[in-house]
mmCIF file of C-alpha atoms in Angstrom:
data_model
loop_
_atom_site.group_PDB
_atom_site.id
_atom_site.type_symbol
_atom_site.label_atom_id
_atom_site.label_comp_id
_atom_site.label_asym_id
_atom_site.label_seq_id
_atom_site.Cartn_x
_atom_site.Cartn_y
_atom_site.Cartn_z
ATOM 1 C CA MET A 1 32.368 4.527 -5.149
ATOM 2 C CA LYS A 2 28.575 4.465 -4.933
ATOM 3 C CA ARG A 3 26.751 4.970 -1.668
ATOM 4 C CA VAL A 4 23.503 3.371 -0.562
ATOM 5 C CA GLY A 5 21.551 4.748 2.401
ATOM 6 C CA VAL A 6 18.999 2.774 4.411
ATOM 7 C CA LEU A 7 16.247 4.723 6.190
ATOM 8 C CA VAL A 8 14.550 2.662 8.903
ATOM 9 C CA GLY A 9 12.344 2.734 11.966
ATOM 10 C CA ARG A 10 12.290 0.031 14.648
ATOM 11 C CA GLU A 11 13.437 -2.770 12.353
ATOM 12 C CA LYS A 12 16.699 -4.526 13.158
ATOM 13 C CA THR A 13 17.373 -7.767 11.292
ATOM 14 C CA PHE A 14 16.178 -6.754 7.819
ATOM 15 C CA PRO A 15 18.100 -3.473 7.403
ATOM 16 C CA GLU A 16 21.214 -5.075 8.910
ATOM 17 C CA ALA A 17 20.945 -7.966 6.452
ATOM 18 C CA ILE A 18 20.522 -5.567 3.519
ATOM 19 C CA ILE A 19 23.519 -3.454 4.532
ATOM 20 C CA ASN A 20 25.709 -6.506 5.056
ATOM 21 C CA GLY A 21 24.615 -8.042 1.760
ATOM 22 C CA ILE A 22 25.304 -4.871 -0.229
ATOM 23 C CA ASN A 23 28.698 -4.323 1.394
ATOM 24 C CA GLU A 24 29.792 -7.930 0.861
ATOM 25 C CA ARG A 25 28.790 -7.844 -2.788
ATOM 26 C CA GLY A 26 29.962 -4.268 -3.382
ATOM 27 C CA LYS A 27 33.549 -4.966 -2.184
ATOM 28 C CA GLY A 28 34.217 -1.304 -1.488
ATOM 29 C CA GLU A 29 32.828 -0.071 -4.811
ATOM 30 C CA VAL A 30 29.287 0.058 -3.423
ATOM 31 C CA VAL A 31 28.940 0.936 0.260
ATOM 32 C CA ALA A 32 25.702 0.766 2.279
ATOM 33 C CA GLU A 33 24.975 2.423 5.628
ATOM 34 C CA TYR A 34 22.215 3.927 7.732
ATOM 35 C CA LEU A 35 21.367 7.505 6.811
ATOM 36 C CA LYS A 36 22.015 10.268 9.315
ATOM 37 C CA LEU A 37 19.832 13.320 8.703
ATOM 38 C CA GLY A 38 19.755 16.717 10.360
ATOM 39 C CA GLY A 39 18.779 20.077 8.948
ATOM 40 C CA ILE A 40 18.541 19.685 5.165
ATOM 41 C CA GLN A 41 19.732 22.550 3.004
ATOM 42 C CA TYR A 42 17.548 23.100 -0.030
ATOM 43 C CA ASP A 43 20.527 23.265 -2.408
ATOM 44 C CA ALA A 44 22.831 20.634 -0.870
ATOM 45 C CA PRO A 45 24.286 17.995 -3.241
ATOM 46 C CA PRO A 46 23.045 14.428 -2.692
ATOM 47 C CA LYS A 47 25.158 12.159 -0.496
ATOM 48 C CA TYR A 48 23.656 8.901 -1.714
ATOM 49 C CA ASP A 49 23.232 7.320 -5.115
ATOM 50 C CA LEU A 50 20.354 5.176 -3.848
ATOM 51 C CA VAL A 51 18.177 5.136 -0.732
ATOM 52 C CA ILE A 52 16.005 2.296 0.566
ATOM 53 C CA ASP A 53 13.035 3.848 2.384
ATOM 54 C CA ARG A 54 11.323 1.891 5.145
ATOM 55 C CA ILE A 55 9.786 4.597 7.328
ATOM 56 C CA SER A 56 9.064 7.918 5.554
ATOM 57 C CA HIS A 57 5.322 7.156 5.442
ATOM 58 C CA GLU A 58 5.381 7.663 9.225
ATOM 59 C CA VAL A 59 7.782 10.646 9.407
ATOM 60 C CA PRO A 60 6.996 13.697 7.217
ATOM 61 C CA PHE A 61 10.543 15.080 7.644
ATOM 62 C CA TYR A 62 11.948 11.914 6.077
ATOM 63 C CA ARG A 63 9.448 12.030 3.214
ATOM 64 C CA ALA A 64 10.296 15.665 2.405
ATOM 65 C CA THR A 65 14.018 14.840 2.531
ATOM 66 C CA LEU A 66 13.640 11.905 0.152
ATOM 67 C CA LYS A 67 11.683 13.980 -2.338
ATOM 68 C CA ARG A 68 14.517 16.493 -2.426
ATOM 69 C CA MET A 69 17.106 13.718 -2.850
ATOM 70 C CA ALA A 70 15.111 12.337 -5.771
ATOM 71 C CA LEU A 71 15.046 15.806 -7.302
ATOM 72 C CA GLU A 72 18.856 15.794 -7.228
ATOM 73 C CA GLY A 73 19.104 12.407 -8.932
ATOM 74 C CA SER A 74 19.201 9.844 -6.106
ATOM 75 C CA VAL A 75 17.301 6.616 -6.764
ATOM 76 C CA ILE A 76 14.695 6.158 -4.017
ATOM 77 C CA ILE A 77 13.138 2.748 -3.350
ATOM 78 C CA ASN A 78 10.180 3.264 -3.242
ATOM 79 C CA ASN A 79 9.418 6.422 -5.233
ATOM 80 C CA PRO A 80 8.446 9.002 -2.558
ATOM 81 C CA PHE A 81 6.395 11.093 -4.982
ATOM 82 C CA TRP A 82 4.116 8.263 -6.001
ATOM 83 C CA TRP A 83 3.956 6.886 -2.461
ATOM 84 C CA SER A 84 2.810 10.325 -1.276
ATOM 85 C CA ALA A 85 0.141 10.560 -3.973
ATOM 86 C CA ASP A 86 -1.187 7.012 -3.631
ATOM 87 C CA ASP A 87 -4.009 5.595 -1.499
ATOM 88 C CA LYS A 88 -5.628 2.215 -1.109
ATOM 89 C CA PHE A 89 -9.071 3.207 -2.342
ATOM 90 C CA PHE A 90 -7.608 4.403 -5.641
ATOM 91 C CA ASN A 91 -5.679 1.138 -5.809
ATOM 92 C CA TYR A 92 -8.855 -0.910 -5.437
ATOM 93 C CA SER A 93 -10.399 0.996 -8.324
ATOM 94 C CA LEU A 94 -7.250 0.565 -10.386
ATOM 95 C CA GLY A 95 -7.091 -3.154 -9.636
ATOM 96 C CA LYS A 96 -10.678 -3.557 -10.839
ATOM 97 C CA LYS A 97 -9.777 -1.811 -14.101
ATOM 98 C CA LEU A 98 -6.790 -4.147 -14.514
ATOM 99 C CA GLY A 99 -8.944 -7.267 -14.302
ATOM 100 C CA VAL A 100 -7.896 -8.310 -10.786
ATOM 101 C CA ALA A 101 -10.634 -9.583 -8.451
ATOM 102 C CA ILE A 102 -11.357 -6.916 -5.804
ATOM 103 C CA PRO A 103 -13.929 -7.106 -2.958
ATOM 104 C CA LYS A 104 -16.742 -4.549 -3.132
ATOM 105 C CA THR A 105 -15.511 -1.360 -1.463
ATOM 106 C CA VAL A 106 -17.068 2.001 -0.551
ATOM 107 C CA LEU A 107 -15.178 5.161 0.432
ATOM 108 C CA LEU A 108 -16.766 6.922 3.413
ATOM 109 C CA PRO A 109 -16.688 10.607 4.369
ATOM 110 C CA GLN A 110 -14.695 11.370 7.498
ATOM 111 C CA LYS A 111 -16.379 11.364 10.885
ATOM 112 C CA ASP A 112 -14.492 14.454 12.117
ATOM 113 C CA TYR A 113 -12.410 17.206 10.555
ATOM 114 C CA ILE A 114 -9.509 19.443 11.494
ATOM 115 C CA GLU A 115 -10.147 22.787 13.161
ATOM 116 C CA GLY A 116 -11.427 25.382 10.716
ATOM 117 C CA ILE A 117 -13.624 22.988 8.752
ATOM 118 C CA VAL A 118 -17.225 23.946 9.503
ATOM 119 C CA SER A 119 -20.650 23.181 8.057
ATOM 120 C CA GLU A 120 -20.194 25.702 5.249
ATOM 121 C CA SER A 121 -16.951 23.976 4.285
ATOM 122 C CA LEU A 122 -18.807 20.744 3.572
ATOM 123 C CA ARG A 123 -21.709 21.897 1.426
ATOM 124 C CA ASN A 124 -20.901 19.266 -1.216
ATOM 125 C CA LEU A 125 -21.544 16.393 1.190
ATOM 126 C CA GLU A 126 -24.988 14.793 1.196
ATOM 127 C CA PHE A 127 -26.796 14.336 4.481
ATOM 128 C CA PRO A 128 -27.763 11.988 6.015
ATOM 129 C CA LEU A 129 -25.514 9.208 4.752
ATOM 130 C CA ASP A 130 -27.366 6.217 3.310
ATOM 131 C CA TRP A 131 -25.894 3.653 5.680
ATOM 132 C CA GLN A 132 -28.354 0.935 4.743
ATOM 133 C CA GLY A 133 -27.624 1.385 1.042
ATOM 134 C CA ILE A 134 -23.896 1.025 1.746
ATOM 135 C CA ILE A 135 -24.461 -2.141 3.776
ATOM 136 C CA ASP A 136 -26.717 -3.555 1.052
ATOM 137 C CA TYR A 137 -23.971 -2.961 -1.552
ATOM 138 C CA VAL A 138 -20.988 -4.258 0.422
ATOM 139 C CA GLY A 139 -22.766 -6.957 2.415
ATOM 140 C CA LEU A 140 -22.104 -8.233 5.930
ATOM 141 C CA PRO A 141 -19.771 -9.058 7.498
ATOM 142 C CA ALA A 142 -17.467 -6.322 6.217
ATOM 143 C CA PHE A 143 -14.240 -4.591 7.204
ATOM 144 C CA LEU A 144 -13.960 -0.938 8.137
ATOM 145 C CA LYS A 145 -10.402 0.222 7.471
ATOM 146 C CA PRO A 146 -8.488 3.404 6.570
ATOM 147 C CA PHE A 147 -8.286 4.351 2.912
ATOM 148 C CA ASP A 148 -4.561 4.885 3.472
ATOM 149 C CA GLY A 149 -2.892 2.883 6.220
ATOM 150 C CA GLY A 150 -1.140 -0.331 7.144
ATOM 151 C CA GLY A 151 -0.097 -2.708 9.874
ATOM 152 C CA TRP A 152 -3.725 -3.709 10.529
ATOM 153 C CA LYS A 153 -4.188 -0.407 12.387
ATOM 154 C CA ASN A 154 -7.757 0.897 12.884
ATOM 155 C CA VAL A 155 -9.270 -2.156 11.166
ATOM 156 C CA SER A 156 -12.621 -3.428 12.478
ATOM 157 C CA LYS A 157 -14.803 -6.342 11.440
ATOM 158 C CA ILE A 158 -18.420 -5.205 11.094
ATOM 159 C CA ASN A 159 -21.343 -7.592 11.591
ATOM 160 C CA SER A 160 -24.280 -5.187 11.814
ATOM 161 C CA LEU A 161 -25.365 -1.653 11.061
ATOM 162 C CA GLU A 162 -25.116 -0.824 14.764
ATOM 163 C CA GLU A 163 -21.511 -2.073 14.872
ATOM 164 C CA LEU A 164 -20.689 0.043 11.840
ATOM 165 C CA TRP A 165 -22.023 3.159 13.553
ATOM 166 C CA ALA A 166 -20.147 2.373 16.778
ATOM 167 C CA GLU A 167 -16.802 1.730 15.066
ATOM 168 C CA TYR A 168 -17.191 4.613 12.638
ATOM 169 C CA ASP A 169 -17.734 6.972 15.577
ATOM 170 C CA LYS A 170 -14.203 6.114 16.782
ATOM 171 C CA THR A 171 -12.423 6.972 13.535
ATOM 172 C CA SER A 172 -12.037 10.722 14.185
ATOM 173 C CA THR A 173 -10.402 12.415 11.164
ATOM 174 C CA LEU A 174 -9.387 9.181 9.443
ATOM 175 C CA CYS A 175 -10.894 8.667 6.006
ATOM 176 C CA MET A 176 -12.256 5.112 5.938
ATOM 177 C CA THR A 177 -13.448 2.459 3.540
ATOM 178 C CA LEU A 178 -15.974 -0.287 4.093
ATOM 179 C CA GLN A 179 -15.003 -3.449 2.258
ATOM 180 C CA GLU A 180 -16.725 -6.749 1.610
ATOM 181 C CA SER A 181 -15.418 -9.560 3.796
ATOM 182 C CA ILE A 182 -14.210 -12.591 1.850
ATOM 183 C CA ASP A 183 -14.824 -15.823 3.770
ATOM 184 C CA PHE A 184 -11.571 -17.229 2.478
ATOM 185 C CA ASP A 185 -10.532 -20.832 1.992
ATOM 186 C CA GLN A 186 -6.869 -19.812 1.689
ATOM 187 C CA PHE A 187 -4.926 -16.618 2.318
ATOM 188 C CA VAL A 188 -1.571 -15.561 0.906
ATOM 189 C CA ARG A 189 0.754 -12.585 1.241
ATOM 190 C CA CYS A 190 3.115 -12.055 -1.668
ATOM 191 C CA TYR A 191 6.389 -10.170 -1.796
ATOM 192 C CA CYS A 192 7.073 -8.437 -5.105
ATOM 193 C CA VAL A 193 10.521 -6.973 -5.800
ATOM 194 C CA GLY A 194 11.446 -5.040 -8.925
ATOM 195 C CA GLN A 195 7.878 -5.545 -10.209
ATOM 196 C CA GLU A 196 8.975 -9.011 -11.335
ATOM 197 C CA GLU A 197 10.266 -11.287 -8.553
ATOM 198 C CA VAL A 198 7.349 -12.787 -6.610
ATOM 199 C CA MET A 199 7.299 -14.920 -3.475
ATOM 200 C CA ILE A 200 3.928 -16.392 -2.484
ATOM 201 C CA MET A 201 3.638 -16.942 1.274
ATOM 202 C CA ALA A 202 0.930 -18.843 3.080
ATOM 203 C CA TYR A 203 -0.362 -16.351 5.627
ATOM 204 C CA ASP A 204 -2.895 -16.442 8.452
ATOM 205 C CA PRO A 205 -4.274 -12.935 9.190
ATOM 206 C CA ARG A 206 -6.139 -14.300 12.213
ATOM 207 C CA LYS A 207 -2.877 -14.723 14.110
ATOM 208 C CA PRO A 208 -1.469 -11.725 16.042
ATOM 209 C CA TYR A 209 0.321 -9.209 13.839
ATOM 210 C CA LEU A 210 4.144 -9.508 13.972
ATOM 211 C CA SER A 211 3.786 -12.571 16.208
ATOM 212 C CA GLY A 212 5.865 -14.882 14.036
ATOM 213 C CA GLU A 213 2.832 -17.150 13.699
ATOM 214 C CA GLN A 214 1.283 -15.618 10.582
ATOM 215 C CA TYR A 215 3.693 -16.936 7.946
ATOM 216 C CA VAL A 216 3.892 -20.624 7.021
ATOM 217 C CA HIS A 217 6.545 -21.969 4.660
ATOM 218 C CA ASN A 218 4.592 -24.249 2.330
ATOM 219 C CA PRO A 219 5.749 -24.134 -1.340
ATOM 220 C CA ASN A 220 2.775 -26.286 -2.394
ATOM 221 C CA TYR A 221 0.125 -24.270 -0.553
ATOM 222 C CA LEU A 222 -1.567 -23.208 -3.814
ATOM 223 C CA ALA A 223 -2.407 -25.430 -6.761
ATOM 224 C CA PRO A 224 -0.115 -24.670 -9.762
ATOM 225 C CA ALA A 225 -2.766 -22.904 -11.880
ATOM 226 C CA LEU A 226 -3.910 -20.778 -8.942
ATOM 227 C CA ALA A 227 -0.319 -19.899 -8.052
ATOM 228 C CA ASP A 228 0.266 -18.769 -11.644
ATOM 229 C CA ARG A 229 -2.783 -16.519 -11.515
ATOM 230 C CA VAL A 230 -1.661 -15.032 -8.195
ATOM 231 C CA ARG A 231 1.835 -14.302 -9.549
ATOM 232 C CA ASN A 232 0.360 -12.698 -12.641
ATOM 233 C CA ASP A 233 -1.985 -10.537 -10.552
ATOM 234 C CA VAL A 234 0.883 -9.494 -8.269
ATOM 235 C CA ARG A 235 3.044 -8.408 -11.213
ATOM 236 C CA THR A 236 0.094 -6.672 -12.838
ATOM 237 C CA LEU A 237 -0.680 -4.631 -9.731
ATOM 238 C CA CYS A 238 2.904 -3.770 -8.773
ATOM 239 C CA THR A 239 3.846 -2.776 -12.322
ATOM 240 C CA ALA A 240 0.807 -0.520 -12.583
ATOM 241 C CA LEU A 241 1.512 0.951 -9.147
ATOM 242 C CA GLY A 242 5.195 1.461 -9.907
ATOM 243 C CA TYR A 243 6.490 0.088 -6.601
ATOM 244 C CA ASP A 244 9.871 -1.650 -6.530
ATOM 245 C CA ILE A 245 9.120 -3.311 -3.187
ATOM 246 C CA ASN A 246 5.570 -4.198 -2.203
ATOM 247 C CA THR A 247 3.339 -6.920 -0.824
ATOM 248 C CA VAL A 248 -0.029 -8.035 -2.135
ATOM 249 C CA GLU A 249 -2.517 -9.913 0.018
ATOM 250 C CA PHE A 250 -5.143 -12.251 -1.425
ATOM 251 C CA ALA A 251 -8.156 -13.789 0.287
ATOM 252 C CA ILE A 252 -8.915 -16.837 -1.855
ATOM 253 C CA LYS A 253 -12.496 -18.082 -2.084
ATOM 254 C CA ASP A 254 -13.722 -20.772 -4.501
ATOM 255 C CA ASN A 255 -10.366 -20.632 -6.323
ATOM 256 C CA VAL A 256 -10.668 -16.862 -6.920
ATOM 257 C CA PRO A 257 -7.874 -14.686 -5.430
ATOM 258 C CA TYR A 258 -9.376 -11.404 -4.194
ATOM 259 C CA ALA A 259 -6.712 -8.709 -3.737
ATOM 260 C CA ILE A 260 -7.576 -7.045 -0.430
ATOM 261 C CA ASP A 261 -4.408 -5.055 0.234
ATOM 262 C CA PHE A 262 -1.622 -4.060 -2.134
ATOM 263 C CA MET A 263 -0.224 -0.760 -0.944
ATOM 264 C CA ASN A 264 2.557 -1.994 1.348
ATOM 265 C CA PRO A 265 5.770 -0.381 0.048
ATOM 266 C CA ALA A 266 7.567 -1.027 3.388
ATOM 267 C CA PRO A 267 6.442 -4.596 4.118
ATOM 268 C CA ASP A 268 7.373 -6.600 7.183
ATOM 269 C CA ALA A 269 10.607 -8.536 6.633
ATOM 270 C CA GLU A 270 11.943 -9.078 10.143
ATOM 271 C CA LEU A 271 13.434 -12.503 10.827
ATOM 272 C CA ALA A 272 11.327 -13.212 13.918
ATOM 273 C CA SER A 273 8.140 -12.319 12.076
ATOM 274 C CA VAL A 274 8.470 -13.817 8.592
ATOM 275 C CA GLY A 275 10.853 -16.681 9.374
ATOM 276 C CA GLU A 276 14.327 -17.473 8.080
ATOM 277 C CA TYR A 277 13.322 -18.684 4.615
ATOM 278 C CA TYR A 278 11.283 -15.612 3.638
ATOM 279 C CA HIS A 279 13.706 -13.259 5.406
ATOM 280 C CA GLN A 280 16.601 -14.558 3.335
ATOM 281 C CA TRP A 281 14.571 -14.467 0.132
ATOM 282 C CA ILE A 282 13.466 -10.837 0.503
ATOM 283 C CA THR A 283 16.947 -9.748 1.596
ATOM 284 C CA GLN A 284 18.600 -11.301 -1.454
ATOM 285 C CA ALA A 285 15.914 -9.979 -3.788
ATOM 286 C CA VAL A 286 16.347 -6.412 -2.489
ATOM 287 C CA VAL A 287 20.153 -6.597 -2.684
ATOM 288 C CA ASN A 288 19.863 -7.774 -6.300
ATOM 289 C CA LEU A 289 17.453 -4.910 -7.024
ATOM 290 C CA VAL A 290 19.862 -2.341 -5.552
ATOM 291 C CA PHE A 291 22.683 -3.395 -7.863
ATOM 292 C CA LYS A 292 20.307 -3.532 -10.818
ATOM 293 C CA ARG A 293 19.065 0.019 -10.175
ATOM 294 C CA LEU A 294 22.601 1.328 -9.632
ATOM 295 C CA GLY A 295 23.631 -0.134 -12.984
ATOM 296 C CA GLU A 296 20.818 1.474 -14.961
ATOM 297 C CA ALA A 297 21.364 4.659 -16.961
ATOM 298 C CA ARG A 298 19.276 7.529 -15.645
ATOM 299 C CA GLN A 299 17.921 10.460 -17.560
ATOM 300 C CA GLN A 300 18.748 13.989 -16.527
ATOM 301 C CA SER A 301 16.210 15.245 -14.001
ATOM 302 C CA ARG A 302 13.178 17.012 -15.443
ATOM 303 C CA TYR A 303 11.629 19.372 -12.940
ATOM 304 C CA ARG A 304 8.032 18.297 -13.480
ATOM 305 C CA TRP A 305 5.723 16.354 -11.221
ATOM 306 C CA ASP A 306 4.954 13.699 -13.844
ATOM 307 C CA ALA A 307 8.667 13.127 -14.466
ATOM 308 C CA LEU A 308 9.253 12.617 -10.748
ATOM 309 C CA LEU A 309 6.342 10.196 -10.557
ATOM 310 C CA ASN A 310 7.738 8.229 -13.502
ATOM 311 C CA PRO A 311 11.537 8.659 -13.441
ATOM 312 C CA GLU A 312 12.447 5.624 -15.530
ATOM 313 C CA PRO A 313 13.327 6.158 -19.223
ATOM 314 C CA VAL A 314 10.632 3.709 -20.368
ATOM 315 C CA LYS A 315 7.133 3.677 -18.910
ATOM 316 C CA ALA A 316 6.200 0.316 -17.437
ATOM 317 C CA TYR A 317 3.058 -1.414 -18.585
ATOM 318 C CA ALA A 318 1.087 -4.082 -16.802
ATOM 319 C CA VAL A 319 -0.615 -7.106 -18.306
ATOM 320 C CA GLY A 320 -3.854 -7.690 -16.458
ATOM 321 C CA SER A 321 -5.549 -10.989 -15.794
ATOM 322 C CA VAL A 322 -7.769 -10.278 -18.774
ATOM 323 C CA GLY A 323 -4.676 -10.239 -21.004
ATOM 324 C CA GLU A 324 -4.812 -6.615 -22.130
ATOM 325 C CA GLN A 325 -1.955 -4.114 -21.846
ATOM 326 C CA LEU A 326 -2.711 -1.261 -19.482
ATOM 327 C CA ALA A 327 -0.654 1.590 -18.113
ATOM 328 C CA ARG A 328 -1.040 3.352 -14.791
ATOM 329 C CA THR A 329 -3.092 6.056 -16.491
ATOM 330 C CA ILE A 330 -6.565 4.604 -16.958
ATOM 331 C CA THR A 331 -9.015 5.833 -19.593
ATOM 332 C CA PRO A 332 -12.568 5.771 -18.254
ATOM 333 C CA ASP A 333 -15.131 3.511 -19.868
ATOM 334 C CA PRO A 334 -17.234 5.346 -22.462
ATOM 335 C CA THR A 335 -20.308 3.903 -20.741
ATOM 336 C CA PRO A 336 -19.338 3.562 -17.079
ATOM 337 C CA SER A 337 -21.582 1.736 -14.713
ATOM 338 C CA ALA A 338 -23.621 3.853 -12.343
ATOM 339 C CA PRO A 339 -21.703 4.855 -9.222
ATOM 340 C CA VAL A 340 -22.745 3.609 -5.825
ATOM 341 C CA ALA A 341 -25.243 6.038 -4.373
ATOM 342 C CA THR A 342 -23.872 6.933 -0.958
ATOM 343 C CA LYS A 343 -25.293 9.921 0.813
ATOM 344 C CA LYS A 344 -22.672 11.920 2.670
ATOM 345 C CA SER A 345 -22.595 14.113 5.688
ATOM 346 C CA GLU A 346 -23.232 17.798 5.923
ATOM 347 C CA SER A 347 -20.777 18.446 8.741
ATOM 348 C CA THR A 348 -19.052 17.233 11.843
ATOM 349 C CA ALA A 349 -19.487 20.553 13.588
ATOM 350 C CA THR A 350 -22.338 18.863 15.425
ATOM 351 C CA LYS A 351 -21.725 16.202 18.061
ATOM 352 C CA ARG A 352 -22.615 13.427 15.645
ATOM 353 C CA ALA A 353 -21.907 13.822 11.943
ATOM 354 C CA TYR A 354 -24.179 10.992 10.842
ATOM 355 C CA PRO A 355 -27.122 10.584 13.206
ATOM 356 C CA ARG A 356 -28.891 7.284 13.311
ATOM 357 C CA LYS A 357 -32.375 7.191 11.922
ATOM 358 C CA LYS A 358 -34.990 7.060 14.618
ATOM 359 C CA LYS A 359 -36.938 3.877 14.864
ATOM 360 C CA SER A 360 -40.626 4.268 14.234
#
């Protein structure tokens, strides 16, 4: 008998549907249940052949537990090592290399730092930050959002330099990005399961998050050629990222799909939020993926970081929109374009890390 554990937070309908689907199909040979975790011994044998992770990005104890389970041979969906190492700013840069349309994005130094970080700790940061140069590059309006986050948390729309200063001052120790705003004609959110199965969903980000009003079931929302490009971009990104479950969001302007968010390895799938059609689709796709992963031969564990990042016997490659084959490891251009000149802060030991320039 093989055992599947489901690690969840506040979700109800999606994990229940997954567990029921696995148990019905497994007929006693594959059994799914919620994990119960207490103190974890560092040499304990694994209890589960496969774990579906929906919450470890919020709970460090869960993340550490899943890493240890992976070390012992459990299949973890999604890979906790890569999820720990990943961030959205890197993903934007990777997407650009893969030929996917990405809005202009700048990574910003933090506003504040943890105790113990002082001026001398930050001697590599330039001061003052060239706010106007950043605005000139990204354009206005723009979105200020964490370089590693989700659920539309700490996201602000910026319409002026003064608004940027005001919102940035609230970000504390969060590392933020400023990203070009795409005045979209259409917007879609796409499930991707197993780096292959794609469901394009009409999505309205202007509606309240988790309200049940964001998703619209409209199979003909995108023209056929545009839908094909979106599917190709989704597979390209998720294959390069190595996520088995993910969502990719596109703001579509003048028939160009701009990928604005594609690090969502625990995407919303609750019935009340996504609707019955999409809920059933993602549930069935994940159940199918579980049985596929359980049926695959796995190599003996190699106790190296790169092996844990890439546990599959064959490295996956992505085909970008430009038609070239690219792996997750990207070779820099021999003649890279000049980087964006962004002056950074000296310190946040002072009351304001990035003082505004005085008006003459």
